[in-house]
mmCIF file of C-alpha atoms and ligand atoms in Angstrom:
data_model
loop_
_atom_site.group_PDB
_atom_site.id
_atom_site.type_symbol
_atom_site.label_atom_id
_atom_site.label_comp_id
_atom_site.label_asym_id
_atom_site.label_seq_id
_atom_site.Cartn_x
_atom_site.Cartn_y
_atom_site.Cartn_z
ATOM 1 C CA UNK A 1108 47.302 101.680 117.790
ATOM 2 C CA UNK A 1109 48.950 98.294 118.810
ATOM 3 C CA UNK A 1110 47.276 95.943 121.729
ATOM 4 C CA UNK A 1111 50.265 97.201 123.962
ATOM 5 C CA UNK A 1112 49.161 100.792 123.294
ATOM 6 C CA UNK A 1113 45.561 100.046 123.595
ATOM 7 C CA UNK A 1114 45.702 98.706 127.038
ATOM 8 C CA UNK A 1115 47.416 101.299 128.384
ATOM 9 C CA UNK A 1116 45.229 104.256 127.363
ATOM 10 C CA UNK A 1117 42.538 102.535 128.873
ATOM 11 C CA UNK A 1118 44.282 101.912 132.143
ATOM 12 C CA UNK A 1119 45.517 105.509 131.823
ATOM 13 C CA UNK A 1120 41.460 106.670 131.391
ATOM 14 C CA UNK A 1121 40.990 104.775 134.959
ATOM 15 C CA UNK A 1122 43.286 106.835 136.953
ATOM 16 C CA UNK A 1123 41.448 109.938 138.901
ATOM 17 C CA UNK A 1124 42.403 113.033 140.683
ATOM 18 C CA UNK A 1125 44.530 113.046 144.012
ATOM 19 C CA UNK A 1126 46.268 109.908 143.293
ATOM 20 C CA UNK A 1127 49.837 108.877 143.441
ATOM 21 C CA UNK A 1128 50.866 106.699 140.323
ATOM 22 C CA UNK A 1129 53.397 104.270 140.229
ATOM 23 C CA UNK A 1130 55.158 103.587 136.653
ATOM 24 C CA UNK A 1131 56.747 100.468 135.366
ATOM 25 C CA UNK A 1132 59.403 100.040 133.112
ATOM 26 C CA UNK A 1133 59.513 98.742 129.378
ATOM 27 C CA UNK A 1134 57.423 99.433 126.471
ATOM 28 C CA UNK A 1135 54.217 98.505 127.481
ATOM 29 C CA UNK A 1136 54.757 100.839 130.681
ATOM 30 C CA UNK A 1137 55.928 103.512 128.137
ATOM 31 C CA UNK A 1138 52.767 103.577 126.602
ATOM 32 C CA UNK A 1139 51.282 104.065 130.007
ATOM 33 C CA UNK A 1140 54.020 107.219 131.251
ATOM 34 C CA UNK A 1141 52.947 108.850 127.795
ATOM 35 C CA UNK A 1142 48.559 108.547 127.891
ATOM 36 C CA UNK A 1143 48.994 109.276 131.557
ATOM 37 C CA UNK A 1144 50.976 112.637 130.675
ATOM 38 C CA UNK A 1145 49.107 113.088 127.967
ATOM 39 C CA UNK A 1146 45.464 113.040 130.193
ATOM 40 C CA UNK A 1147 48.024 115.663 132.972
ATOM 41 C CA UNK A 1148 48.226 117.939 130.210
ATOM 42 C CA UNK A 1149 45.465 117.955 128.576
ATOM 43 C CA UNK A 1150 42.655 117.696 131.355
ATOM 44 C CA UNK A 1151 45.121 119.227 134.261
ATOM 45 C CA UNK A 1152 44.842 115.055 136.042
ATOM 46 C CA UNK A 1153 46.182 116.171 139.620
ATOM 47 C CA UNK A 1154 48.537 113.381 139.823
ATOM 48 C CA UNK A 1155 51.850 112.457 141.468
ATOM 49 C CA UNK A 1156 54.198 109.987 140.497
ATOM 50 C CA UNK A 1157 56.737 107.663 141.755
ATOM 51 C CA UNK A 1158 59.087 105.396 139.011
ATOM 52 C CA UNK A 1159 60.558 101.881 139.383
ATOM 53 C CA UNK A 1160 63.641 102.491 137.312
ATOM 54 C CA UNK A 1161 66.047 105.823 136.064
ATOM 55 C CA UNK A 1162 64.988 105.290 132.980
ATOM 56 C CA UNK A 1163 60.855 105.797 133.140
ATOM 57 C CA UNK A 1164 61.666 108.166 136.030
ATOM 58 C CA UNK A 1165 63.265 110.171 132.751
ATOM 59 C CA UNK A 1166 60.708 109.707 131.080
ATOM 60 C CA UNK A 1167 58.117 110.741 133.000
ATOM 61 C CA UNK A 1168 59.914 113.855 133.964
ATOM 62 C CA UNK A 1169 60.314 115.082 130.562
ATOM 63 C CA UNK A 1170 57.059 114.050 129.701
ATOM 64 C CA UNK A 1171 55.836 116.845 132.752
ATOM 65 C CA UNK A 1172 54.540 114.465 135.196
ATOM 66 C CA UNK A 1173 54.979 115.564 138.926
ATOM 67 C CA UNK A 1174 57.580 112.587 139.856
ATOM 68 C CA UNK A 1175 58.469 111.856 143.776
ATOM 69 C CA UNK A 1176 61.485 110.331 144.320
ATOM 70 C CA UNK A 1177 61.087 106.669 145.607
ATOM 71 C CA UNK A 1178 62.250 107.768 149.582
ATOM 72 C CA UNK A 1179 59.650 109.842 150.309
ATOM 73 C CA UNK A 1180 56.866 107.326 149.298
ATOM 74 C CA UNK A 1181 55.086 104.601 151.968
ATOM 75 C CA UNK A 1182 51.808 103.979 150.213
ATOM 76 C CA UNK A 1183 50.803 104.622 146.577
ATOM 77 C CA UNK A 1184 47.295 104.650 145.158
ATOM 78 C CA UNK A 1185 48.390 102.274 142.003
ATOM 79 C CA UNK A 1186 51.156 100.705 140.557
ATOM 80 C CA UNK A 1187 50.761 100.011 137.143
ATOM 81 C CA UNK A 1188 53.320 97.679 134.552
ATOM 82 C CA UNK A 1189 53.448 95.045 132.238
ATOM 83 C CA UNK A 1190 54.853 91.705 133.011
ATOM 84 C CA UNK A 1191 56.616 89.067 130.828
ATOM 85 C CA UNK A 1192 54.037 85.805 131.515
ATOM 86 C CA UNK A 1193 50.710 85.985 133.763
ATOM 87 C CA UNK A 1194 48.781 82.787 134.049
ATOM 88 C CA UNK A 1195 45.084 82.451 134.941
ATOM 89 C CA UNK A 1196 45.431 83.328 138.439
ATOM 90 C CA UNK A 1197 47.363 86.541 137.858
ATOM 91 C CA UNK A 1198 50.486 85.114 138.693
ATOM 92 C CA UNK A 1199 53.509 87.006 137.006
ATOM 93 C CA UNK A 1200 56.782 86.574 136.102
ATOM 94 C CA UNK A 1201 58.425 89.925 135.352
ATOM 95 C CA UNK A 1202 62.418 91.392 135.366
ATOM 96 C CA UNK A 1203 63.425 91.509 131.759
ATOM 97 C CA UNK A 1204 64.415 94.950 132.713
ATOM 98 C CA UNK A 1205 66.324 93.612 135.705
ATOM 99 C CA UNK A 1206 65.170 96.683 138.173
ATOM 100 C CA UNK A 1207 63.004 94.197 140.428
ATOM 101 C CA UNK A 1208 63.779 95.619 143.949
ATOM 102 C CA UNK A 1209 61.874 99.113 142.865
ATOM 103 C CA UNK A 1210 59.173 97.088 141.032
ATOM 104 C CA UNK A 1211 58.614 94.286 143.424
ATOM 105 C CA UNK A 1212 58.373 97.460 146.269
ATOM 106 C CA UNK A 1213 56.118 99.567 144.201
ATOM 107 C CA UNK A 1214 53.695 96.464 143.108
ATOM 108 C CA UNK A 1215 53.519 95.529 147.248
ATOM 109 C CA UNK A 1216 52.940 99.231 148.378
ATOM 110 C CA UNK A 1217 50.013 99.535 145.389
ATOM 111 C CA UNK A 1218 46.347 99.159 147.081
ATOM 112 C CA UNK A 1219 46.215 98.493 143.733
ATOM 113 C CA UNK A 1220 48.035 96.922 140.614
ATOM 114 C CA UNK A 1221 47.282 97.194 137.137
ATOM 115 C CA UNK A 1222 49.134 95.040 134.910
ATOM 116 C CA UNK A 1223 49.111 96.007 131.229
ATOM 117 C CA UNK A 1224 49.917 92.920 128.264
ATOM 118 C CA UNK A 1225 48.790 92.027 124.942
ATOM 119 C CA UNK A 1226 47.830 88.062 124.557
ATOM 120 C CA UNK A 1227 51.818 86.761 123.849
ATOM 121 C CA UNK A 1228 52.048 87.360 127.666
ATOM 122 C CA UNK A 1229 49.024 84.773 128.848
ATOM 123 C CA UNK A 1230 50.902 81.249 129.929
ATOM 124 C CA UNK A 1231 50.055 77.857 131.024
ATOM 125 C CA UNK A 1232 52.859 77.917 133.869
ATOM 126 C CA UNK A 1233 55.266 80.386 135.088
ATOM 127 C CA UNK A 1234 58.675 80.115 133.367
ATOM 128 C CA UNK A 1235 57.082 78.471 130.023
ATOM 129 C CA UNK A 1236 59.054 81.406 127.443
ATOM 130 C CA UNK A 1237 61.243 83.154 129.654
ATOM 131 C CA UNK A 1238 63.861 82.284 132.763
ATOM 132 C CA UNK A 1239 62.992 83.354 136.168
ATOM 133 C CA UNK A 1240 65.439 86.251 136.762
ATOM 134 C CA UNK A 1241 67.329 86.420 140.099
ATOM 135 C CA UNK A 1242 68.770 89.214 141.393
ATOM 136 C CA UNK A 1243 71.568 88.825 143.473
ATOM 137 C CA UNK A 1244 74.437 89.848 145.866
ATOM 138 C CA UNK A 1245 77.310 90.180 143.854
ATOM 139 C CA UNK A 1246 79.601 88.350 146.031
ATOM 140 C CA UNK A 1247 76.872 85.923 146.594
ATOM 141 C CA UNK A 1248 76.068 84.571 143.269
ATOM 142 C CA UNK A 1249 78.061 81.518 142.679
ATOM 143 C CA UNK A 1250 76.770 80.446 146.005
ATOM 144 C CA UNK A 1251 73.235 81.221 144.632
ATOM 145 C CA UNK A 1252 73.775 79.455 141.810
ATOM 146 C CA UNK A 1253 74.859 76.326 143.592
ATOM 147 C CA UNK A 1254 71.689 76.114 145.323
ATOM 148 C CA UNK A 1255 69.781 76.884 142.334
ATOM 149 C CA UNK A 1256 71.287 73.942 140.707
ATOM 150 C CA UNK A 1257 70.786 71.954 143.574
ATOM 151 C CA UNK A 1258 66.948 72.376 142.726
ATOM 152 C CA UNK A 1259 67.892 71.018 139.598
ATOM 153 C CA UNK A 1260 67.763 74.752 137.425
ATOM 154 C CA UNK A 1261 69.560 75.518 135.226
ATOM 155 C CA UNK A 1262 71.572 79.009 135.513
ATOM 156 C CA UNK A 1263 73.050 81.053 133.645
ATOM 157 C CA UNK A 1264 74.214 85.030 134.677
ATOM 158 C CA UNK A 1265 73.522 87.362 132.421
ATOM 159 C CA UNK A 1266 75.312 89.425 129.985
ATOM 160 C CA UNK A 1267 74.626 93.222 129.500
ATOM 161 C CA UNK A 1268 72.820 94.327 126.190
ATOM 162 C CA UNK A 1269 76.378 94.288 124.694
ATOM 163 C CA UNK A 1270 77.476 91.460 125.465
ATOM 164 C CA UNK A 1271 80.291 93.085 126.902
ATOM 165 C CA UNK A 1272 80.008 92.561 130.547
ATOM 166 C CA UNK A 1273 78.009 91.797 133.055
ATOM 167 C CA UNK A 1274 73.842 93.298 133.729
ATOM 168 C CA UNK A 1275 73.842 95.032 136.822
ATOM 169 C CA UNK A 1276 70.393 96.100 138.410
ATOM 170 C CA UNK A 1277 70.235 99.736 139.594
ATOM 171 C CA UNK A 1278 70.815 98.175 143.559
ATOM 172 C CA UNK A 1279 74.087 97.022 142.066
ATOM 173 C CA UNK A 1280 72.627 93.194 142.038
ATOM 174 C CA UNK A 1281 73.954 90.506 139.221
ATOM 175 C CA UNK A 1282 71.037 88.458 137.624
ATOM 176 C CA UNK A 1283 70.777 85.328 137.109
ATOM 177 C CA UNK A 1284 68.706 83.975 135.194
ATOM 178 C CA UNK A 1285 66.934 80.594 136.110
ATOM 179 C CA UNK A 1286 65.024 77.643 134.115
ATOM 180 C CA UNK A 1287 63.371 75.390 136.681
ATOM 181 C CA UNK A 1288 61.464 71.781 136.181
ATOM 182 C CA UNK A 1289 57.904 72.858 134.689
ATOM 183 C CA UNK A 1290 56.939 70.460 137.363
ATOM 184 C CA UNK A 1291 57.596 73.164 139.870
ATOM 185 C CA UNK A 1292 54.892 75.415 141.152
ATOM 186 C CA UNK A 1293 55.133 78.971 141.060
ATOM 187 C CA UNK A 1294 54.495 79.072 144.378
ATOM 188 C CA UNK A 1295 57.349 76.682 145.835
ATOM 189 C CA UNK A 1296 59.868 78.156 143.212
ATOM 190 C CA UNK A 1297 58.828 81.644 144.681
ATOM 191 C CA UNK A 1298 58.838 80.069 148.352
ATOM 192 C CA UNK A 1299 62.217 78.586 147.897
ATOM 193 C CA UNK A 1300 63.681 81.647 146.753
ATOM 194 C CA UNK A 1301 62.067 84.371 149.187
ATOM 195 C CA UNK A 1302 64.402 81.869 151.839
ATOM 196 C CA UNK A 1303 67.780 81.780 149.793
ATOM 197 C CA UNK A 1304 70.552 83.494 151.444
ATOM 198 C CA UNK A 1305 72.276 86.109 148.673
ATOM 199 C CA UNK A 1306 69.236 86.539 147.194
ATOM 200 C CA UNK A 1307 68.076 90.047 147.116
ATOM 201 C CA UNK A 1308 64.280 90.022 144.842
ATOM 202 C CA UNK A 1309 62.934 87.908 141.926
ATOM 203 C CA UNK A 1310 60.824 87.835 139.095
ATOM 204 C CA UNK A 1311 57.577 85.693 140.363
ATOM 205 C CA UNK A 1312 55.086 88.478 141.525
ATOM 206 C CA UNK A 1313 52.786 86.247 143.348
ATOM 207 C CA UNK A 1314 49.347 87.478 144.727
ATOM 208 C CA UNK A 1315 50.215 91.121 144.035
ATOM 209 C CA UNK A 1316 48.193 91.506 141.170
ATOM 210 C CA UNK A 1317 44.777 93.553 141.286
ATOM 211 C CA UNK A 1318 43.953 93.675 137.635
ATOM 212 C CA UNK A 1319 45.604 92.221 134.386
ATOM 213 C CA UNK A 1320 44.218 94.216 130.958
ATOM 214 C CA UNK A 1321 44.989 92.633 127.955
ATOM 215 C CA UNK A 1322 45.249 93.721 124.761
ATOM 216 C CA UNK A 1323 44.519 91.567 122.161
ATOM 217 C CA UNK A 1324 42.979 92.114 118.123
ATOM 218 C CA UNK A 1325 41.723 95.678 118.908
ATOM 219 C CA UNK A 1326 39.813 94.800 122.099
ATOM 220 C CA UNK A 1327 41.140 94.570 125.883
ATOM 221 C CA UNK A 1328 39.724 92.144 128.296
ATOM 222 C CA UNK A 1329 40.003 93.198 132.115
ATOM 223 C CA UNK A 1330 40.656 90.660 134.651
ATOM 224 C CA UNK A 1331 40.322 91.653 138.326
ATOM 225 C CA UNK A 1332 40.528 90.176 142.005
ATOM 226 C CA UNK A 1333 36.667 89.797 141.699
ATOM 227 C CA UNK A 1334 36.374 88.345 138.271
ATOM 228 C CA UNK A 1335 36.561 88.934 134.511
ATOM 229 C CA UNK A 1336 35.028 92.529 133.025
ATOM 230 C CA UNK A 1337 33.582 92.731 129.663
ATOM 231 C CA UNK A 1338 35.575 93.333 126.916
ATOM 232 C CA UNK A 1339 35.716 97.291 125.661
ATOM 233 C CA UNK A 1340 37.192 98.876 121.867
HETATM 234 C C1 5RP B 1442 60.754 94.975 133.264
HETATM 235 C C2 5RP B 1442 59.498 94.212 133.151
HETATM 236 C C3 5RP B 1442 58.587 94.545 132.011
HETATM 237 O O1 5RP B 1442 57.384 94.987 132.539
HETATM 238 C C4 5RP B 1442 58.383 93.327 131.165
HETATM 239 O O2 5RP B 1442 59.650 92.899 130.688
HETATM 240 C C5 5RP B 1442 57.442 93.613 129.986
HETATM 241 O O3 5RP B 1442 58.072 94.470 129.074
HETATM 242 P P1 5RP B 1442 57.324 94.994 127.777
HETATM 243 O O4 5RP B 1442 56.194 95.847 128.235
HETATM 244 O O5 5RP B 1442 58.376 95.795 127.044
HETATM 245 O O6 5RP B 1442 56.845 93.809 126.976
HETATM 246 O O7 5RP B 1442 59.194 93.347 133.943
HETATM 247 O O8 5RP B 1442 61.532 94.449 134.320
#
């Protein structure tokens, strides 16, 4: 079992009867979709679901999980995902998958939210390994990127996996995808943005966090709201 893998059966062990479950997308959410289905099956879990992309909504549907469709959800028990950097104060930066409309939604409508990495993820500062990725209007994104420049990023929009066209989000949005001065805050990058006209969601998940497990040489760690948890096989 990887540290990915690890941390996400134990999340999976955490979740209890009668709630609603929302699931991330990428392979450390996979991980999650399958110990989750595998606990419905095997110990009858009554669970519902709700899924931030098409593809882990697949997933969990053929994996027999009771899936609701995003509409008919207000309030879910727990949204749990992995993330692309978290600092110390559970600060994220997330959207390699580009779907960050449904995950941004699901993380804010979680009373809680469990997010699942191994130790590559843990950063200094947000942005340190990956760009900040920017969803956007399509007809808005040179104007975006103007003002993104103008806060001296650099910007680049991004390619699909082919390298054929463009990535489109599943809200039709372009992405772009931004590297800002490490001087920057997380916090005024995120504040800056969350005011840009044409912008539609981001990647900085700030103060949405509940709990961060990571995964890291055959042992997780738990990090919560209230504090650090001891370390479990
Ligand atoms: C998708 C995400 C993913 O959670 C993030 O990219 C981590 O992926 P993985 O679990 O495959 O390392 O934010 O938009």
């Amino acid at each position: 079992m990887n540290d990915k893998q690890r941390v996400a059966v134990q999340a999976a062990k955490l979740v209890r009867d009668g709630m609603l479950v929302g699931l991330g997308t990428g392979s450390t959410a996979n991980y999650f979709i399958d110990a989750l289905a595998q606990r419905h099956a095997e110990e009858h879990l009554q669970i519902q679901t709700v899924s931030s992309s098409v593809v882990s909504a697949i997933k969990a549907q053929s994996s027999g999980l009771p899936l609701l469709a995003l509409e008919q959800v207000s309030r879910i028990d727990v949204y749990v995902d992995g993330a692309d950097e978290v600092t110390a104060d559970m600060t994220l930066l997330k959207g390699r998958g580009a779907d960050l409309v449904r995950e941004k939604l699901l993380a804010a409508a979680g009373r809680e939210f469990w997010v699942l990495i191994d130790q590559s993820k843990q950063v200094e500062h947000i942005g340190q390994n990956f760009p900040v990725a920017i969803e956007v209007m399509p007809f808005a994104w040179r104007m975006v990127q103007r003002s993104l420049s103008e806060m001296g990023a650099a910007v680049k929009l991004r390619a699909n996996a082919g390298g054929d066209g463009l990535a489109v989000s599943s809200y039709g949005s372009l992405i772009l995808d931004a590297v800002f001065d490490p001087e920057l805050s997380a916090r005024d990058i995120n504040d800056r943005l969350n005011g840009m006209p044409g912008i539609v969601e981001h990647g900085i998940f700030l103060g949405l966090a509940t709990a961060v497990f990571c995964g890291h040489a055959g042992k997780v760690t738990q990090q919560s709201v209230s504090g650090f948890l001891p370390e479990s096989g």
